[in-house]
Amino acid sequence: MRWTLLGAVAVLALMTSVVLGPAAVPLNELLRSDIVWSLRVPRALLAFLVGGSLGVAGAGLQALVRNPLADPFLLGLSGGAGLGAVLAIALHLPGPWGLPIAAFLGALAALGLVYRLGLIGGASLDPRILLLGGVAIGAFAAAITTAIVSLADAAELRNAFLWLWGGLSGASWDSVLLVALYAPIPLIVLLAASRPLDLLALGEESAGYLGAEVEAVKRRVYLAASLLTAVAVAVSGVIGFVGLVVPHIARLTWGHRHRALLPAAFLGGGALLAFADTLARTVVAPRELPVGVVTALIGVPVFAFLLKRWSIA
Amino acid sequence: MNNDFMTEPLLGLQDVHYRYPGATSDALRGVSLAIAPKQFHAVLGPNGSGKTTLVRIALGGLTPLVGRADVLGVPASQWSRQELARTVGVVPQREDNLFPQRVRETVLLGRYPHLSLWGRERAADHDAVDRALAACDAQHLADRWVWTLSGGEYQRVRVARALAQEPKLLVLDEPGMSLDLKHEMGLFELVLDLVEAQGLGVLMITHDLNLAARFADSLLLLEGGRPVASGAPGDVLTQQTVETVFSWPVAMQSVDGRPQMIPLRQPKESRA
Amino acid sequence: MLRRLSVVVLVLFACHTSARRHDAAPAHRIVSLLPSFTEILFAIGAGDRVVGRTQWCDYPPAALAVPSVGEGLPPSVEAVAARHPDLVVLYKAGPNVTAAQQLERLGIRTVLIDLNRLEDLAPAARTLGRLTGLEQQAESLARAMDGFTSTNLHQPPPTSTIAFVVWDNPPIIIGHGSYLDQLAAQAGARNVFGDIAAPSAQVSLETIVARDPQWIAVFSDSGTPPAFAQRREWRAVRAVRERHFLLLPGSLFGRPGPRSSQAVRELRDRLEHDVGAQHAAPLHETPRR
């Protein structure tokens, strides 16, 4: 029953993304409209894929670092991506894919650094260090980014910060195809880790005694969640709160079993981002809000409500 | 796997030596232990005597430098975690459950070692959960939230989870810590019942000399990593041994044919 | 000195328009912190008095001989002071107000001048004329630029539509609040985003597609079409598909100034005669790799 409802919400989110927009496209012309097929449909699909990926990555990370406040962007990836993007602009990297590729590589570099830090205590990946290292690396990258922006041509790079705030304007069938081919692998890896993630909630020691290969699981989950986040940042900038809030909302109905939670987080995250993007495109039309602003504006009150509920419990 | 594994002890430690990397002395020196089905073994000793190290080696977390640590004849470190979890159920000292759960859900986690990667839980799994709860007299707790349970009730639930694994060997690490009298006694009675009724082997680490002596078949007393004495409680817990190992004067009594120690007072000189 | 300071403080606090000086002597060592001001100063004959400029001040060519004091927004107070100016002219914006206060504390006279739309040009010229004592020369320049005041705006009926795209991801266009909107109107092109009051704004790509401007104007000194023209989603815009780009050099079009009428003429020429516009056959789909 609740799955049907969630599925309906997801379909509704996709449909409103396609039907609504700043350009008035009458319903009877919807199927023939170039705007719809070249812009709105790929953008709706990309929003769904990115939102879903962030929701699943967030759920996986919260289980891995055993911290319900974890967000995929706490791992320093957004800082790395921003630095990559700014370097791409400052160095005038050619081609329309220069910026996303540079952002992706920047995110990977941050991922590598934080992973290396996480292994500092020995062969075991320490989730607390992952969190702290992520914040540190992210701050470091942000500082370098700001330095570059202040030293180079101001105007262009100020616009780079707008990109970083998150936006699906770059959506096209190319980017949809890219994400649709790339994302399933880390998504399946995370889904396959559902049971070990359930066990990890008991603590690493207990999880091991209940059959989880704890070290291998931690590595796989960290890498899969980070790779999902990296591609999300590369195509759409930093869209906050989806990865943080969606897993919590999903847990309210589906509980903590990751076999149900992860798919629910995917559908929920996808629907949320599709709705948020529709709002971003329509509330101040013809102008557009950065979608990261809309998710934060929705996410913060929801988060406050959840915190209240949580502290009561 | 050994074909005649049924003749192998559930847990077999032979002359195990271990030293932690960077340590100046051995944590375990020449420890041997064999646990067969229907045997209740307790490991005792003062703090730092190597009890925790022994459990880690027994469960394959550490590899002995000298000697063997086998489960059903195969070195513990060679078992895959999942296979080992089908054979050995562990109730660790500490558990830190991050997310709120109901009792039934948390006991169901004990079935995970039996589940295939993508397969769903079957009726047999839910039956195993029910049986485990029944064996621990915890059926009435099944739908309660875990965080509403008392310490004693939660301990029972964790034992039920280990039972749900359908193990042959049960390992409990200081299970009586922070339990009140009723619950601690109840726990020992439960463990003994499991040994007798279900034929499990049990390895228990405990501080409680008296309860270990009352309930266990065999004791192993460690000091500084070395086995001081092992065997029947009456043979291990003599006044002289206890006073030497624990550095405190005691008197010994017998209850139900088992030795019970009573610590003697040692007031400070100023009060004498 | 003290009287001057108190007047400046009063002025800075009280009004939003350019500061007026009643009885100050004409300035002879001027640091100009806006390319438009530099151009005006040279145009009224005060070029030899300019002792400092920003690195972006590149017109007229003689200005390049003047030492640069850096970026200019925000200005480096030390670099400016090192030129020993008796007058510093700044564009009226937040960071500059602070810099002006710092310069005043060093005893250097500063003037903040508004220059956002074309109608601000004549008053700016007159102010600079007064500050340099070159009122007459400034007046003739100002009269030429009076044609840009909102009341005198001779707007020909628009014969084409245009959108200025200053960034592609996210798409940022120029709105009514910018002088570029005025340039377009003067050149006979209607800014399809003239309904947006702000100087610039982020819009959805589909809005650009729906409003279907005939021309997409971008700042470009290289003469090559912008990188975003190759992106698949941008090809939904007809002007991108047909390569109807207006590539506008930054020096001439990037700022309002004495050459703005020249900019209007050039823009009109390009629109009417398709000169300088990229106008090749419509793009094929790029072959899949």
XYZ file of C-alpha atoms in Angstrom, chain A residues 92-97 156, chain C residues 163-169 172 215-232 234-235 237 239-248 270 276-279 283:
52
model
C 39.400 27.923 -19.684
C 39.127 24.187 -20.205
C 37.658 23.562 -23.609
C 34.488 21.829 -24.581
C 31.038 21.711 -23.057
C 32.004 18.819 -20.805
C 33.084 34.544 -14.574
C 18.851 38.054 -25.571
C 22.183 38.725 -23.865
C 23.583 35.560 -22.327
C 26.385 36.210 -19.870
C 26.591 32.690 -18.392
C 25.307 29.319 -19.529
C 25.132 27.029 -16.512
C 22.106 34.192 -16.807
C 19.878 36.806 -31.758
C 21.932 35.596 -28.836
C 24.490 38.193 -27.802
C 27.543 37.127 -25.817
C 30.691 38.910 -24.770
C 33.539 37.538 -26.798
C 36.918 38.905 -27.740
C 37.913 35.841 -29.707
C 35.286 35.854 -32.394
C 34.487 32.163 -31.916
C 31.010 30.961 -30.938
C 30.598 30.299 -27.238
C 31.312 26.842 -25.816
C 27.720 26.301 -24.753
C 26.659 26.308 -28.393
C 27.898 22.725 -28.532
C 25.789 21.563 -25.632
C 22.831 19.498 -26.562
C 21.234 24.689 -25.775
C 20.441 23.563 -29.295
C 17.250 27.505 -28.727
C 19.240 31.169 -32.425
C 21.861 28.682 -31.202
C 20.857 26.081 -33.781
C 21.032 28.689 -36.546
C 24.199 30.154 -35.114
C 22.716 33.628 -34.836
C 25.326 34.869 -32.379
C 26.378 38.446 -31.819
C 29.933 38.292 -30.495
C 30.490 41.570 -28.695
C 25.398 43.933 -37.299
C 30.215 39.934 -37.825
C 27.497 37.473 -36.897
C 28.103 33.772 -37.133
C 25.603 32.758 -39.702
C 24.077 22.636 -37.179
